[in-house]
mmCIF file of C-alpha atoms in Angstrom:
data_model
loop_
_atom_site.group_PDB
_atom_site.id
_atom_site.type_symbol
_atom_site.label_atom_id
_atom_site.label_comp_id
_atom_site.label_asym_id
_atom_site.label_seq_id
_atom_site.Cartn_x
_atom_site.Cartn_y
_atom_site.Cartn_z
ATOM 1 C CA UNK A 113 122.554 141.349 52.633
ATOM 2 C CA UNK A 114 119.005 140.481 51.595
ATOM 3 C CA UNK A 115 119.557 136.830 52.473
ATOM 4 C CA UNK A 116 120.864 137.775 55.925
ATOM 5 C CA UNK A 117 117.890 140.083 56.467
ATOM 6 C CA UNK A 118 115.314 137.448 55.486
ATOM 7 C CA UNK A 119 117.105 134.751 57.504
ATOM 8 C CA UNK A 120 117.280 136.936 60.626
ATOM 9 C CA UNK A 121 113.665 138.027 60.158
ATOM 10 C CA UNK A 122 112.631 134.375 59.890
ATOM 11 C CA UNK A 123 114.493 133.448 63.067
ATOM 12 C CA UNK A 124 112.967 136.350 64.960
ATOM 13 C CA UNK A 125 109.533 135.546 63.534
ATOM 14 C CA UNK A 126 109.807 131.943 64.686
ATOM 15 C CA UNK A 127 110.774 133.138 68.155
ATOM 16 C CA UNK A 128 107.801 135.539 68.266
ATOM 17 C CA UNK A 129 105.447 132.837 66.977
ATOM 18 C CA UNK A 130 106.357 130.566 69.885
ATOM 19 C CA UNK A 131 105.812 133.421 72.353
ATOM 20 C CA UNK A 132 102.449 134.349 70.790
ATOM 21 C CA UNK A 133 101.272 130.726 70.914
ATOM 22 C CA UNK A 134 102.223 130.507 74.588
ATOM 23 C CA UNK A 135 100.297 133.707 75.338
ATOM 24 C CA UNK A 136 97.288 132.659 73.227
ATOM 25 C CA UNK A 137 97.209 135.797 71.044
ATOM 26 C CA UNK A 138 98.332 134.272 67.756
ATOM 27 C CA UNK A 139 95.083 135.108 65.927
ATOM 28 C CA UNK A 140 95.516 138.822 66.677
ATOM 29 C CA UNK A 141 98.946 138.857 64.991
ATOM 30 C CA UNK A 142 97.958 136.987 61.838
ATOM 31 C CA UNK A 143 97.688 138.827 58.521
ATOM 32 C CA UNK A 144 94.408 138.061 56.777
ATOM 33 C CA UNK A 145 93.713 138.149 53.051
ATOM 34 C CA UNK A 146 91.955 141.511 53.499
ATOM 35 C CA UNK A 147 94.975 142.961 55.310
ATOM 36 C CA UNK A 148 97.245 141.673 52.546
ATOM 37 C CA UNK A 149 95.107 143.574 50.016
ATOM 38 C CA UNK A 150 95.077 146.760 52.097
ATOM 39 C CA UNK A 151 98.851 146.772 52.546
ATOM 40 C CA UNK A 152 99.765 148.025 49.032
ATOM 41 C CA UNK A 153 96.710 150.314 48.913
ATOM 42 C CA UNK A 154 97.672 151.987 52.196
ATOM 43 C CA UNK A 155 101.284 152.200 51.079
ATOM 44 C CA UNK A 156 100.219 153.945 47.879
ATOM 45 C CA UNK A 157 98.133 156.487 49.771
ATOM 46 C CA UNK A 158 101.038 157.227 52.106
ATOM 47 C CA UNK A 159 103.440 157.494 49.177
ATOM 48 C CA UNK A 160 101.200 160.069 47.513
ATOM 49 C CA UNK A 161 100.787 161.999 50.765
ATOM 50 C CA UNK A 162 104.538 162.066 51.312
ATOM 51 C CA UNK A 163 105.138 163.307 47.794
ATOM 52 C CA UNK A 164 102.586 166.102 47.830
ATOM 53 C CA UNK A 165 102.935 167.206 51.455
ATOM 54 C CA UNK A 166 106.533 166.352 52.321
ATOM 55 C CA UNK A 167 107.518 169.971 52.854
ATOM 56 C CA UNK A 168 104.799 170.283 55.507
ATOM 57 C CA UNK A 169 105.666 167.051 57.271
ATOM 58 C CA UNK A 170 109.426 166.774 56.723
ATOM 59 C CA UNK A 171 110.315 167.380 60.382
ATOM 60 C CA UNK A 172 107.662 164.909 61.553
ATOM 61 C CA UNK A 173 108.822 162.315 59.021
ATOM 62 C CA UNK A 174 112.428 162.792 60.137
ATOM 63 C CA UNK A 175 111.527 162.383 63.824
ATOM 64 C CA UNK A 176 109.360 159.352 63.097
ATOM 65 C CA UNK A 177 112.082 157.774 60.955
ATOM 66 C CA UNK A 178 114.711 158.450 63.583
ATOM 67 C CA UNK A 179 112.607 157.019 66.403
ATOM 68 C CA UNK A 180 111.659 153.947 64.361
ATOM 69 C CA UNK A 181 115.308 153.423 63.436
ATOM 70 C CA UNK A 182 116.315 153.538 67.110
ATOM 71 C CA UNK A 183 113.517 151.178 68.131
ATOM 72 C CA UNK A 184 114.205 148.673 65.352
ATOM 73 C CA UNK A 185 117.979 148.614 65.914
ATOM 74 C CA UNK A 186 117.389 148.228 69.665
ATOM 75 C CA UNK A 187 114.945 145.371 69.038
ATOM 76 C CA UNK A 188 117.363 143.531 66.756
ATOM 77 C CA UNK A 189 120.373 143.964 69.054
ATOM 78 C CA UNK A 190 118.534 143.097 72.261
ATOM 79 C CA UNK A 191 116.844 140.064 70.692
ATOM 80 C CA UNK A 192 120.182 138.830 69.355
ATOM 81 C CA UNK A 193 121.678 139.237 72.812
ATOM 82 C CA UNK A 194 118.839 137.230 74.373
ATOM 83 C CA UNK A 195 119.107 134.547 71.675
ATOM 84 C CA UNK A 196 122.813 134.023 72.400
ATOM 85 C CA UNK A 197 122.044 133.898 76.146
ATOM 86 C CA UNK A 198 123.771 137.017 77.419
ATOM 87 C CA UNK A 199 123.068 137.555 81.085
ATOM 88 C CA UNK A 200 120.087 139.709 81.922
ATOM 89 C CA UNK A 201 121.727 141.771 84.669
ATOM 90 C CA UNK A 202 119.476 144.557 85.951
ATOM 91 C CA UNK A 203 120.766 148.016 86.856
ATOM 92 C CA UNK A 204 118.913 151.013 88.195
ATOM 93 C CA UNK A 205 118.787 154.031 85.902
ATOM 94 C CA UNK A 206 117.348 157.364 87.123
ATOM 95 C CA UNK A 207 113.892 158.163 85.651
ATOM 96 C CA UNK A 208 113.662 154.676 84.092
ATOM 97 C CA UNK A 209 114.026 152.359 87.068
ATOM 98 C CA UNK A 210 115.468 148.882 86.631
ATOM 99 C CA UNK A 211 116.616 148.044 83.103
ATOM 100 C CA UNK A 212 118.897 145.384 81.720
ATOM 101 C CA UNK A 213 122.470 146.102 80.702
ATOM 102 C CA UNK A 214 121.608 144.690 77.259
ATOM 103 C CA UNK A 215 118.924 147.373 76.857
ATOM 104 C CA UNK A 216 121.335 150.151 77.833
ATOM 105 C CA UNK A 217 123.984 148.940 75.392
ATOM 106 C CA UNK A 218 121.559 148.299 72.521
ATOM 107 C CA UNK A 219 119.767 151.640 72.912
ATOM 108 C CA UNK A 220 123.105 153.445 73.100
ATOM 109 C CA UNK A 221 124.310 151.724 69.917
ATOM 110 C CA UNK A 222 120.973 152.389 68.211
ATOM 111 C CA UNK A 223 121.160 156.096 69.082
ATOM 112 C CA UNK A 224 124.777 156.237 67.930
ATOM 113 C CA UNK A 225 123.990 154.562 64.592
ATOM 114 C CA UNK A 226 120.863 156.659 63.970
ATOM 115 C CA UNK A 227 122.389 160.026 64.788
ATOM 116 C CA UNK A 228 125.574 159.164 62.902
ATOM 117 C CA UNK A 229 123.445 158.379 59.865
ATOM 118 C CA UNK A 230 121.635 161.718 60.140
ATOM 119 C CA UNK A 231 124.915 163.618 60.453
ATOM 120 C CA UNK A 232 126.898 161.757 57.783
ATOM 121 C CA UNK A 233 124.304 160.228 55.443
ATOM 122 C CA UNK A 234 126.470 157.104 55.275
ATOM 123 C CA UNK A 235 125.092 154.414 52.929
ATOM 124 C CA UNK A 236 126.419 151.704 55.262
ATOM 125 C CA UNK A 237 124.499 153.098 58.231
ATOM 126 C CA UNK A 238 121.458 153.495 55.997
ATOM 127 C CA UNK A 239 121.739 149.787 55.137
ATOM 128 C CA UNK A 240 121.997 148.864 58.837
ATOM 129 C CA UNK A 241 118.857 150.871 59.611
ATOM 130 C CA UNK A 242 116.995 149.420 56.611
ATOM 131 C CA UNK A 243 117.993 145.863 57.502
ATOM 132 C CA UNK A 244 116.881 146.248 61.114
ATOM 133 C CA UNK A 245 113.590 147.792 59.996
ATOM 134 C CA UNK A 246 112.964 144.875 57.612
ATOM 135 C CA UNK A 247 113.891 142.342 60.300
ATOM 136 C CA UNK A 248 111.392 143.914 62.703
ATOM 137 C CA UNK A 249 108.667 143.898 60.025
ATOM 138 C CA UNK A 250 109.376 140.267 59.152
ATOM 139 C CA UNK A 251 109.531 139.181 62.764
ATOM 140 C CA UNK A 252 106.061 140.487 63.591
ATOM 141 C CA UNK A 253 104.392 139.450 60.345
ATOM 142 C CA UNK A 254 102.605 136.108 60.526
ATOM 143 C CA UNK A 255 101.146 134.773 57.293
ATOM 144 C CA UNK A 256 98.730 131.926 58.078
ATOM 145 C CA UNK A 257 99.017 130.044 54.784
ATOM 146 C CA UNK A 258 100.573 130.075 51.331
ATOM 147 C CA UNK A 259 97.435 131.645 49.819
ATOM 148 C CA UNK A 260 97.799 134.843 51.857
ATOM 149 C CA UNK A 261 101.577 134.910 51.334
ATOM 150 C CA UNK A 262 101.185 134.482 47.571
ATOM 151 C CA UNK A 263 98.492 137.136 47.378
ATOM 152 C CA UNK A 264 100.617 139.594 49.349
ATOM 153 C CA UNK A 265 103.636 138.909 47.152
ATOM 154 C CA UNK A 266 101.574 139.316 43.974
ATOM 155 C CA UNK A 267 99.961 142.529 45.234
ATOM 156 C CA UNK A 268 103.346 143.996 46.147
ATOM 157 C CA UNK A 269 104.717 142.935 42.752
ATOM 158 C CA UNK A 270 102.010 144.923 40.959
ATOM 159 C CA UNK A 271 102.422 147.769 43.453
ATOM 160 C CA UNK A 272 106.090 147.985 42.506
ATOM 161 C CA UNK A 273 105.410 147.831 38.755
ATOM 162 C CA UNK A 274 102.725 150.486 39.061
ATOM 163 C CA UNK A 275 104.881 152.967 40.975
ATOM 164 C CA UNK A 276 107.988 152.385 38.874
ATOM 165 C CA UNK A 277 106.391 152.650 35.443
ATOM 166 C CA UNK A 278 103.191 154.645 35.983
ATOM 167 C CA UNK A 279 104.165 157.153 38.675
ATOM 168 C CA UNK A 280 104.384 159.965 36.116
ATOM 169 C CA UNK A 281 100.596 159.903 35.900
ATOM 170 C CA UNK A 282 100.387 161.057 39.519
ATOM 171 C CA UNK A 283 103.497 163.196 39.686
ATOM 172 C CA UNK A 284 103.298 164.844 36.226
ATOM 173 C CA UNK A 285 107.015 164.469 35.761
ATOM 174 C CA UNK A 286 109.706 161.855 35.910
ATOM 175 C CA UNK A 287 110.817 161.114 39.453
ATOM 176 C CA UNK A 288 114.483 160.278 39.020
ATOM 177 C CA UNK A 289 115.757 161.499 42.369
ATOM 178 C CA UNK A 290 116.780 164.913 41.055
ATOM 179 C CA UNK A 291 116.235 167.464 43.798
ATOM 180 C CA UNK A 292 115.932 170.440 41.428
ATOM 181 C CA UNK A 293 112.121 170.312 41.237
#
């Protein structure tokens, strides 16, 4: 599934790159070396905040996760439909105006998948949501050269090692997924 995710993210990224070049905003979407350094640092800060304050923000995190899941699944499905040249028939929807049939179908499927995941906790639906989230992240990430890509990969490698093996320093206990804390 990882290969499919990276392949789809690469295809979508290539499509977005062409669009950004046509619009002349490619520089705004490029990840710099500084941004590559800040990515694991920001992720660590958010990870700590989620751990210590999750009980305060659990409803907000759930709503954010649900909305991002819907948006990412909709993006993946609608982009796939455009890439395989489905017709872009417009229909009028009250309160929204004219929208494409593809958008109605993809948003409906995204809502169905997301709410089904919340109600059932299905690992398969979780994988679908995770894959679509990764595809969206990959499709909008533009690394200008191999130096920035290598630095980002190396920084995330050490980020992973740090949080796997040294997280007890920050959490004062082993975090093994046991909910009895």
